[in-house]
Amino acid sequence: MNDTSEKSRPLAAVIGGGPAGLMAAERLASTAEVHVFDAMPSFGRKFLLAGKSGLNITHGEDFETFLARFGAAREMLEPVLRSFTPSDIREWAAALGIETFEGSSGRIFPVMMKTSPLLRAWLRRLGERGVTFHTRHKWQGWTDEGALSFMRPEGDTTIVADVTILALGGASWPRLGADGSWPALLTAVGVTVTPFRPANCGFDVSWSSHLKERFAGAPVKSVTLSCAGERVKGDFVVTRTGIEGSAVYALSVPLRDAIERDGTAPLMLDLKPDIDMERLTTALSAPRGKNSLANHLRKKAGIDGVKAALLHEVSDKAAFNDPAQLARAIKYLPLTLERARPLAEAISTAGGISLDELDANFMLRKCEGIFAAGEMLDWEAPTGGYLLSACLATGRAAGDGAACWLTHS
Ligand SMILES: Cc1cc2nc3c(=O)[nH]c(=O)nc-3n(C[C@H](O)[C@H](O)[C@H](O)COP(=O)(O)OP(=O)(O)OC[C@H]3O[C@@H](n4cnc5c(N)ncnc54)[C@H](O)[C@@H]3O)c2cc1C
């Protein structure tokens, strides 16, 4: 592979065998001899983990709402998301033999829920299209002559590529391969990389030992969470260290930003979002009779288990003797979040290659012939299939951009 003098087709190196890299390889396969390199012993490990509790591959909501999920990165991502829409993703998966369905929340999943059948079919099809795979090749930058340098168990090697796609992922779950060790390789050649920050992450709360011991792992269902004017209805989970789960992830940007700015973040819970305060106060004002307070709360307000524990954890004792105060505590229960959970535990990362460093084809402006895609770029989005949608769409754009660059250079 080091000798490129006899090749009839240009050699494309795709570094990183996650969804972004594999999609880039797929798009390049008709133009170049494609080699995919990954540091790990197998491909797509984080992609596989994403399917552990249901692979949410994209989202079926109205497309304008979908685009708005990408916040500040929308401007850069919109053209590529329009070129590879959620419907296109479903068709692409179907062509691999993977049927998908739209859940009641609009989230789209493979019928079998898992990643493994899709990944297997995808790798097989890439192999049939001539893509060559190299595992246990950890990229460590360029040699002085511009060759790609890899560390392997059997010894270092170099490869001269005509075009390179970097798809090295972010920095969460480092044991699955994306260990966030690449920024120094790019800053060394003048590329601006924004420091990584956790996204879609849990947060620490100082729980009492009672709450920790009795309720760690308990789901808190159908509540509303709000922070900095943003409101989310959904579920979360109490953990030994604090809170996590989809409704928390959806607010992780304002919560993380508040902690960075103020040291802590206020999170307001509404434990009964479907009942207004007046009706709740009236219900709680009914005579208790022989009922214990716990029974009264359960019968009149539907509050028990972990919700009752949260109420006791946070509220003043006096509130329990006054129906109006109790209703207010149920509707406005304040939690103080102290820290975001570490980057390694997050679902995804913010930060990475600054989007200003890329041209419209996802080529690094400062490095001719080097393209980048996926979570290693500085964008973030909530959970709900948006992460994979953008990884696939940017991988596709970088692959097409590289093919076009090879054809015209
Ligand atoms: C628990 C969990 C659940 C998730 N669920 C979902 C979900 O349901 N829906 C969704 O949209 N998203 C989900 N995600 C996020 C999604 O998995 C990622 O956004 C996506 O995998 C990123 O794709 P990528 O190709 O950019 O990077 P990755 O998938 O991280 O792939 C990067 C690859 O690069 C390799 N690599 C890194 N450094 C080097 C190097 N120096 N040399 C060679 N190879 C290297 C890594 O080994 C890895 O294989 C989930 C994530 C987690 C952690």
mmCIF file of N, CA, C and O in Angstrom, residues 160-242:
data_model
loop_
_atom_site.group_PDB
_atom_site.id
_atom_site.type_symbol
_atom_site.label_atom_id
_atom_site.label_comp_id
_atom_site.label_asym_id
_atom_site.label_seq_id
_atom_site.Cartn_x
_atom_site.Cartn_y
_atom_site.Cartn_z
ATOM 1 N N VAL A 160 0.755 6.726 1.861
ATOM 2 C CA VAL A 160 0.634 7.940 1.060
ATOM 3 C C VAL A 160 -0.738 7.903 0.397
ATOM 4 O O VAL A 160 -1.035 7.000 -0.382
ATOM 5 N N ALA A 161 -1.582 8.850 0.742
ATOM 6 C CA ALA A 161 -2.938 8.869 0.181
ATOM 7 C C ALA A 161 -3.104 10.092 -0.712
ATOM 8 O O ALA A 161 -2.488 11.131 -0.473
ATOM 9 N N ASP A 162 -3.939 9.945 -1.742
ATOM 10 C CA ASP A 162 -4.227 11.093 -2.605
ATOM 11 C C ASP A 162 -5.249 12.017 -1.958
ATOM 12 O O ASP A 162 -5.273 13.214 -2.230
ATOM 13 N N VAL A 163 -6.114 11.415 -1.152
ATOM 14 C CA VAL A 163 -7.108 12.214 -0.446
ATOM 15 C C VAL A 163 -7.388 11.519 0.889
ATOM 16 O O VAL A 163 -7.277 10.284 0.986
ATOM 17 N N THR A 164 -7.684 12.306 1.914
ATOM 18 C CA THR A 164 -7.907 11.725 3.255
ATOM 19 C C THR A 164 -9.199 12.275 3.843
ATOM 20 O O THR A 164 -9.470 13.475 3.732
ATOM 21 N N ILE A 165 -9.979 11.383 4.440
ATOM 22 C CA ILE A 165 -11.167 11.813 5.200
ATOM 23 C C ILE A 165 -10.897 11.490 6.657
ATOM 24 O O ILE A 165 -10.626 10.320 6.993
ATOM 25 N N LEU A 166 -11.005 12.472 7.507
ATOM 26 C CA LEU A 166 -10.881 12.238 8.947
ATOM 27 C C LEU A 166 -12.289 12.144 9.531
ATOM 28 O O LEU A 166 -13.109 13.046 9.333
ATOM 29 N N ALA A 167 -12.570 11.065 10.246
ATOM 30 C CA ALA A 167 -13.889 10.885 10.883
ATOM 31 C C ALA A 167 -13.647 10.205 12.227
ATOM 32 O O ALA A 167 -14.051 9.071 12.464
ATOM 33 N N LEU A 168 -12.927 10.931 13.091
ATOM 34 C CA LEU A 168 -12.383 10.329 14.317
ATOM 35 C C LEU A 168 -13.296 10.442 15.531
ATOM 36 O O LEU A 168 -12.931 10.004 16.620
ATOM 37 N N GLY A 169 -14.484 11.034 15.336
ATOM 38 C CA GLY A 169 -15.448 11.095 16.435
ATOM 39 C C GLY A 169 -15.088 12.150 17.477
ATOM 40 O O GLY A 169 -14.114 12.907 17.342
ATOM 41 N N GLY A 170 -15.899 12.191 18.548
ATOM 42 C CA GLY A 170 -15.694 13.159 19.625
ATOM 43 C C GLY A 170 -14.836 12.563 20.728
ATOM 44 O O GLY A 170 -13.816 11.916 20.440
ATOM 45 N N ALA A 171 -15.267 12.750 21.980
ATOM 46 C CA ALA A 171 -14.421 12.299 23.096
ATOM 47 C C ALA A 171 -15.215 11.596 24.186
ATOM 48 O O ALA A 171 -14.691 11.370 25.272
ATOM 49 N N SER A 172 -16.481 11.229 23.906
ATOM 50 C CA SER A 172 -17.217 10.512 24.954
ATOM 51 C C SER A 172 -17.026 9.008 24.764
ATOM 52 O O SER A 172 -16.686 8.553 23.675
ATOM 53 N N TRP A 173 -17.211 8.249 25.810
ATOM 54 C CA TRP A 173 -17.029 6.790 25.787
ATOM 55 C C TRP A 173 -15.703 6.411 25.112
ATOM 56 O O TRP A 173 -15.679 5.667 24.120
ATOM 57 N N PRO A 174 -14.566 6.929 25.633
ATOM 58 C CA PRO A 174 -13.280 6.733 24.944
ATOM 59 C C PRO A 174 -12.917 5.267 24.745
ATOM 60 O O PRO A 174 -12.215 4.928 23.794
ATOM 61 N N ARG A 175 -13.425 4.385 25.598
ATOM 62 C CA ARG A 175 -13.026 2.983 25.438
ATOM 63 C C ARG A 175 -13.596 2.352 24.163
ATOM 64 O O ARG A 175 -13.187 1.265 23.766
ATOM 65 N N LEU A 176 -14.530 3.050 23.526
ATOM 66 C CA LEU A 176 -15.078 2.527 22.267
ATOM 67 C C LEU A 176 -14.298 3.042 21.060
ATOM 68 O O LEU A 176 -14.651 2.747 19.921
ATOM 69 N N GLY A 177 -13.264 3.832 21.286
ATOM 70 C CA GLY A 177 -12.387 4.228 20.174
ATOM 71 C C GLY A 177 -12.225 5.716 20.007
ATOM 72 O O GLY A 177 -11.124 6.202 19.775
ATOM 73 N N ALA A 178 -13.333 6.475 20.070
ATOM 74 C CA ALA A 178 -13.229 7.925 19.904
ATOM 75 C C ALA A 178 -12.728 8.497 21.235
ATOM 76 O O ALA A 178 -13.509 8.816 22.116
ATOM 77 N N ASP A 179 -11.408 8.585 21.345
ATOM 78 C CA ASP A 179 -10.832 8.965 22.651
ATOM 79 C C ASP A 179 -10.436 10.432 22.711
ATOM 80 O O ASP A 179 -9.825 10.872 23.687
ATOM 81 N N GLY A 180 -10.768 11.187 21.660
ATOM 82 C CA GLY A 180 -10.497 12.622 21.689
ATOM 83 C C GLY A 180 -9.021 12.962 21.753
ATOM 84 O O GLY A 180 -8.667 14.047 22.204
ATOM 85 N N SER A 181 -8.170 12.063 21.259
ATOM 86 C CA SER A 181 -6.724 12.353 21.347
ATOM 87 C C SER A 181 -6.192 13.044 20.084
ATOM 88 O O SER A 181 -5.021 13.364 20.007
ATOM 89 N N TRP A 182 -7.067 13.272 19.110
ATOM 90 C CA TRP A 182 -6.605 13.819 17.821
ATOM 91 C C TRP A 182 -6.420 15.335 17.768
ATOM 92 O O TRP A 182 -5.705 15.808 16.868
ATOM 93 N N PRO A 183 -7.033 16.165 18.646
ATOM 94 C CA PRO A 183 -6.923 17.616 18.419
ATOM 95 C C PRO A 183 -5.476 18.116 18.251
ATOM 96 O O PRO A 183 -5.213 18.953 17.380
ATOM 97 N N ALA A 184 -4.534 17.574 19.019
ATOM 98 C CA ALA A 184 -3.148 18.074 18.919
ATOM 99 C C ALA A 184 -2.577 17.846 17.513
ATOM 100 O O ALA A 184 -1.761 18.650 17.031
ATOM 101 N N LEU A 185 -3.039 16.773 16.847
ATOM 102 C CA LEU A 185 -2.522 16.481 15.503
ATOM 103 C C LEU A 185 -2.967 17.552 14.514
ATOM 104 O O LEU A 185 -2.260 17.869 13.558
ATOM 105 N N LEU A 186 -4.146 18.110 14.747
ATOM 106 C CA LEU A 186 -4.665 19.124 13.827
ATOM 107 C C LEU A 186 -4.234 20.528 14.221
ATOM 108 O O LEU A 186 -3.946 21.356 13.349
ATOM 109 N N THR A 187 -4.170 20.797 15.524
ATOM 110 C CA THR A 187 -3.706 22.153 15.913
ATOM 111 C C THR A 187 -2.242 22.332 15.471
ATOM 112 O O THR A 187 -1.825 23.432 15.140
ATOM 113 N N ALA A 188 -1.497 21.207 15.406
ATOM 114 C CA ALA A 188 -0.089 21.289 14.968
ATOM 115 C C ALA A 188 0.023 21.786 13.526
ATOM 116 O O ALA A 188 1.053 22.339 13.150
ATOM 117 N N VAL A 189 -1.048 21.603 12.728
ATOM 118 C CA VAL A 189 -0.987 22.112 11.351
ATOM 119 C C VAL A 189 -1.865 23.365 11.197
ATOM 120 O O VAL A 189 -2.256 23.732 10.082
ATOM 121 N N GLY A 190 -2.174 23.999 12.330
ATOM 122 C CA GLY A 190 -2.833 25.307 12.285
ATOM 123 C C GLY A 190 -4.348 25.275 12.246
ATOM 124 O O GLY A 190 -4.989 26.311 12.069
ATOM 125 N N VAL A 191 -4.954 24.097 12.444
ATOM 126 C CA VAL A 191 -6.426 24.007 12.411
ATOM 127 C C VAL A 191 -6.978 24.345 13.802
ATOM 128 O O VAL A 191 -6.482 23.832 14.812
ATOM 129 N N THR A 192 -7.987 25.204 13.843
ATOM 130 C CA THR A 192 -8.580 25.573 15.138
ATOM 131 C C THR A 192 -9.537 24.478 15.604
ATOM 132 O O THR A 192 -10.449 24.080 14.868
ATOM 133 N N VAL A 193 -9.300 24.002 16.819
ATOM 134 C CA VAL A 193 -10.162 22.970 17.412
ATOM 135 C C VAL A 193 -10.709 23.530 18.725
ATOM 136 O O VAL A 193 -9.944 23.902 19.616
ATOM 137 N N THR A 194 -12.037 23.595 18.821
ATOM 138 C CA THR A 194 -12.679 24.083 20.051
ATOM 139 C C THR A 194 -12.610 22.970 21.098
ATOM 140 O O THR A 194 -12.874 21.809 20.764
ATOM 141 N N PRO A 195 -12.249 23.321 22.357
ATOM 142 C CA PRO A 195 -12.155 22.260 23.379
ATOM 143 C C PRO A 195 -13.467 21.480 23.516
ATOM 144 O O PRO A 195 -14.549 22.028 23.366
ATOM 145 N N PHE A 196 -13.336 20.179 23.794
ATOM 146 C CA PHE A 196 -14.521 19.325 23.963
ATOM 147 C C PHE A 196 -15.266 19.684 25.246
ATOM 148 O O PHE A 196 -14.660 20.024 26.258
ATOM 149 N N ARG A 197 -16.586 19.555 25.185
ATOM 150 C CA ARG A 197 -17.437 19.697 26.381
ATOM 151 C C ARG A 197 -18.502 18.614 26.317
ATOM 152 O O ARG A 197 -18.919 18.217 25.223
ATOM 153 N N PRO A 198 -18.958 18.133 27.468
ATOM 154 C CA PRO A 198 -20.002 17.101 27.413
ATOM 155 C C PRO A 198 -21.306 17.648 26.844
ATOM 156 O O PRO A 198 -21.672 18.792 27.120
ATOM 157 N N ALA A 199 -21.982 16.862 26.040
ATOM 158 C CA ALA A 199 -23.318 17.222 25.526
ATOM 159 C C ALA A 199 -24.215 16.008 25.753
ATOM 160 O O ALA A 199 -23.726 14.883 25.780
ATOM 161 N N ASN A 200 -25.506 16.251 25.911
ATOM 162 C CA ASN A 200 -26.426 15.142 26.202
ATOM 163 C C ASN A 200 -25.890 14.316 27.373
ATOM 164 O O ASN A 200 -25.636 13.115 27.251
ATOM 165 N N CYS A 201 -25.706 15.009 28.476
ATOM 166 C CA CYS A 201 -25.047 14.378 29.626
ATOM 167 C C CYS A 201 -25.929 14.476 30.878
ATOM 168 O O CYS A 201 -26.867 15.263 30.921
ATOM 169 N N GLY A 202 -25.579 13.676 31.874
ATOM 170 C CA GLY A 202 -26.222 13.774 33.176
ATOM 171 C C GLY A 202 -25.557 14.877 34.009
ATOM 172 O O GLY A 202 -24.550 15.460 33.609
ATOM 173 N N PHE A 203 -26.139 15.137 35.188
ATOM 174 C CA PHE A 203 -25.611 16.187 36.080
ATOM 175 C C PHE A 203 -25.593 15.692 37.514
ATOM 176 O O PHE A 203 -26.404 14.848 37.898
ATOM 177 N N ASP A 204 -24.676 16.249 38.285
ATOM 178 C CA ASP A 204 -24.567 15.887 39.698
ATOM 179 C C ASP A 204 -25.514 16.725 40.550
ATOM 180 O O ASP A 204 -25.641 17.934 40.346
ATOM 181 N N VAL A 205 -26.154 16.058 41.507
ATOM 182 C CA VAL A 205 -26.981 16.727 42.520
ATOM 183 C C VAL A 205 -26.553 16.125 43.856
ATOM 184 O O VAL A 205 -26.318 14.915 43.941
ATOM 185 N N SER A 206 -26.458 16.941 44.897
ATOM 186 C CA SER A 206 -26.086 16.392 46.221
ATOM 187 C C SER A 206 -27.306 15.771 46.878
ATOM 188 O O SER A 206 -27.995 16.432 47.662
ATOM 189 N N TRP A 207 -27.589 14.540 46.567
ATOM 190 C CA TRP A 207 -28.742 13.860 47.193
ATOM 191 C C TRP A 207 -28.417 13.480 48.640
ATOM 192 O O TRP A 207 -27.262 13.236 48.974
ATOM 193 N N SER A 208 -29.455 13.356 49.451
ATOM 194 C CA SER A 208 -29.285 12.795 50.793
ATOM 195 C C SER A 208 -28.959 11.309 50.632
ATOM 196 O O SER A 208 -29.263 10.707 49.581
ATOM 197 N N SER A 209 -28.375 10.696 51.657
ATOM 198 C CA SER A 209 -28.068 9.271 51.520
ATOM 199 C C SER A 209 -29.364 8.457 51.396
ATOM 200 O O SER A 209 -29.396 7.435 50.709
ATOM 201 N N HIS A 210 -30.475 8.936 51.985
ATOM 202 C CA HIS A 210 -31.762 8.223 51.862
ATOM 203 C C HIS A 210 -32.176 8.137 50.389
ATOM 204 O O HIS A 210 -32.492 7.056 49.887
ATOM 205 N N LEU A 211 -32.135 9.263 49.697
ATOM 206 C CA LEU A 211 -32.570 9.259 48.295
ATOM 207 C C LEU A 211 -31.652 8.382 47.450
ATOM 208 O O LEU A 211 -32.106 7.596 46.614
ATOM 209 N N LYS A 212 -30.347 8.517 47.712
ATOM 210 C CA LYS A 212 -29.356 7.730 46.963
ATOM 211 C C LYS A 212 -29.580 6.230 47.148
ATOM 212 O O LYS A 212 -29.631 5.465 46.209
ATOM 213 N N GLU A 213 -29.714 5.835 48.425
ATOM 214 C CA GLU A 213 -29.814 4.398 48.732
ATOM 215 C C GLU A 213 -31.131 3.811 48.224
ATOM 216 O O GLU A 213 -31.183 2.724 47.698
ATOM 217 N N ARG A 214 -32.219 4.572 48.405
ATOM 218 C CA ARG A 214 -33.544 4.013 48.101
ATOM 219 C C ARG A 214 -33.979 4.192 46.650
ATOM 220 O O ARG A 214 -34.770 3.410 46.141
ATOM 221 N N PHE A 215 -33.502 5.256 45.995
ATOM 222 C CA PHE A 215 -34.120 5.586 44.699
ATOM 223 C C PHE A 215 -33.154 5.680 43.524
ATOM 224 O O PHE A 215 -33.596 5.984 42.412
ATOM 225 N N ALA A 216 -31.854 5.405 43.731
ATOM 226 C CA ALA A 216 -30.943 5.436 42.575
ATOM 227 C C ALA A 216 -31.436 4.426 41.545
ATOM 228 O O ALA A 216 -31.730 3.284 41.885
ATOM 229 N N GLY A 217 -31.572 4.860 40.315
ATOM 230 C CA GLY A 217 -32.053 3.983 39.235
ATOM 231 C C GLY A 217 -33.546 4.139 38.973
ATOM 232 O O GLY A 217 -34.059 3.585 37.997
ATOM 233 N N ALA A 218 -34.242 4.914 39.829
ATOM 234 C CA ALA A 218 -35.705 5.028 39.650
ATOM 235 C C ALA A 218 -36.036 6.032 38.550
ATOM 236 O O ALA A 218 -35.524 7.147 38.537
ATOM 237 N N PRO A 219 -36.928 5.634 37.619
ATOM 238 C CA PRO A 219 -37.345 6.584 36.581
ATOM 239 C C PRO A 219 -38.402 7.557 37.106
ATOM 240 O O PRO A 219 -39.285 7.154 37.873
ATOM 241 N N VAL A 220 -38.273 8.809 36.729
ATOM 242 C CA VAL A 220 -39.267 9.824 37.091
ATOM 243 C C VAL A 220 -40.006 10.151 35.793
ATOM 244 O O VAL A 220 -39.447 10.758 34.884
ATOM 245 N N LYS A 221 -41.272 9.704 35.727
ATOM 246 C CA LYS A 221 -41.953 9.737 34.423
ATOM 247 C C LYS A 221 -42.917 10.906 34.295
ATOM 248 O O LYS A 221 -43.499 11.342 35.287
ATOM 249 N N SER A 222 -43.092 11.351 33.057
ATOM 250 C CA SER A 222 -44.088 12.373 32.681
ATOM 251 C C SER A 222 -44.003 13.609 33.556
ATOM 252 O O SER A 222 -44.973 13.967 34.236
ATOM 253 N N VAL A 223 -42.855 14.235 33.556
ATOM 254 C CA VAL A 223 -42.672 15.480 34.300
ATOM 255 C C VAL A 223 -42.239 16.563 33.309
ATOM 256 O O VAL A 223 -41.914 16.272 32.161
ATOM 257 N N THR A 224 -42.248 17.803 33.785
ATOM 258 C CA THR A 224 -41.714 18.887 32.962
ATOM 259 C C THR A 224 -40.481 19.442 33.655
ATOM 260 O O THR A 224 -40.478 19.625 34.880
ATOM 261 N N LEU A 225 -39.426 19.655 32.868
ATOM 262 C CA LEU A 225 -38.192 20.231 33.402
ATOM 263 C C LEU A 225 -38.003 21.580 32.720
ATOM 264 O O LEU A 225 -38.233 21.689 31.508
ATOM 265 N N SER A 226 -37.591 22.584 33.475
ATOM 266 C CA SER A 226 -37.291 23.845 32.804
ATOM 267 C C SER A 226 -36.042 24.506 33.356
ATOM 268 O O SER A 226 -35.688 24.345 34.530
ATOM 269 N N CYS A 227 -35.379 25.199 32.433
ATOM 270 C CA CYS A 227 -34.163 25.952 32.786
ATOM 271 C C CYS A 227 -34.003 27.056 31.752
ATOM 272 O O CYS A 227 -34.145 26.799 30.553
ATOM 273 N N ALA A 228 -33.705 28.241 32.219
ATOM 274 C CA ALA A 228 -33.418 29.395 31.354
ATOM 275 C C ALA A 228 -34.483 29.572 30.256
ATOM 276 O O ALA A 228 -34.144 29.792 29.085
ATOM 277 N N GLY A 229 -35.741 29.436 30.625
ATOM 278 C CA GLY A 229 -36.827 29.676 29.656
ATOM 279 C C GLY A 229 -37.108 28.501 28.740
ATOM 280 O O GLY A 229 -38.037 28.545 27.946
ATOM 281 N N GLU A 230 -36.313 27.423 28.816
ATOM 282 C CA GLU A 230 -36.585 26.242 27.975
ATOM 283 C C GLU A 230 -37.306 25.194 28.815
ATOM 284 O O GLU A 230 -36.915 24.947 29.965
ATOM 285 N N ARG A 231 -38.345 24.608 28.222
ATOM 286 C CA ARG A 231 -39.151 23.600 28.929
ATOM 287 C C ARG A 231 -39.172 22.307 28.143
ATOM 288 O O ARG A 231 -39.314 22.335 26.926
ATOM 289 N N VAL A 232 -39.045 21.196 28.860
ATOM 290 C CA VAL A 232 -39.079 19.891 28.200
ATOM 291 C C VAL A 232 -39.988 18.980 29.010
ATOM 292 O O VAL A 232 -39.862 18.912 30.230
ATOM 293 N N LYS A 233 -40.882 18.285 28.308
ATOM 294 C CA LYS A 233 -41.722 17.302 29.004
ATOM 295 C C LYS A 233 -41.164 15.917 28.705
ATOM 296 O O LYS A 233 -40.810 15.634 27.553
ATOM 297 N N GLY A 234 -41.045 15.084 29.702
ATOM 298 C CA GLY A 234 -40.515 13.739 29.444
ATOM 299 C C GLY A 234 -40.140 13.036 30.730
ATOM 300 O O GLY A 234 -40.723 13.302 31.786
ATOM 301 N N ASP A 235 -39.184 12.143 30.619
ATOM 302 C CA ASP A 235 -38.771 11.301 31.747
ATOM 303 C C ASP A 235 -37.292 11.525 32.048
ATOM 304 O O ASP A 235 -36.526 11.898 31.166
ATOM 305 N N PHE A 236 -36.913 11.259 33.281
ATOM 306 C CA PHE A 236 -35.490 11.196 33.610
ATOM 307 C C PHE A 236 -35.293 10.144 34.676
ATOM 308 O O PHE A 236 -36.250 9.527 35.153
ATOM 309 N N VAL A 237 -34.035 9.913 35.041
ATOM 310 C CA VAL A 237 -33.717 8.872 36.019
ATOM 311 C C VAL A 237 -32.908 9.492 37.146
ATOM 312 O O VAL A 237 -32.003 10.298 36.895
ATOM 313 N N VAL A 238 -33.245 9.127 38.392
ATOM 314 C CA VAL A 238 -32.417 9.525 39.538
ATOM 315 C C VAL A 238 -31.245 8.548 39.610
ATOM 316 O O VAL A 238 -31.439 7.339 39.499
ATOM 317 N N THR A 239 -30.028 9.073 39.720
ATOM 318 C CA THR A 239 -28.844 8.216 39.847
ATOM 319 C C THR A 239 -28.195 8.455 41.211
ATOM 320 O O THR A 239 -28.592 9.386 41.922
ATOM 321 N N ARG A 240 -27.196 7.682 41.517
ATOM 322 C CA ARG A 240 -26.496 7.886 42.803
ATOM 323 C C ARG A 240 -25.854 9.266 42.867
ATOM 324 O O ARG A 240 -25.749 9.861 43.929
ATOM 325 N N THR A 241 -25.458 9.764 41.684
ATOM 326 C CA THR A 241 -24.757 11.064 41.694
ATOM 327 C C THR A 241 -25.654 12.219 41.313
ATOM 328 O O THR A 241 -25.247 13.374 41.431
ATOM 329 N N GLY A 242 -26.852 11.966 40.802
ATOM 330 C CA GLY A 242 -27.699 13.083 40.382
ATOM 331 C C GLY A 242 -28.829 12.655 39.479
ATOM 332 O O GLY A 242 -29.671 11.851 39.862
#
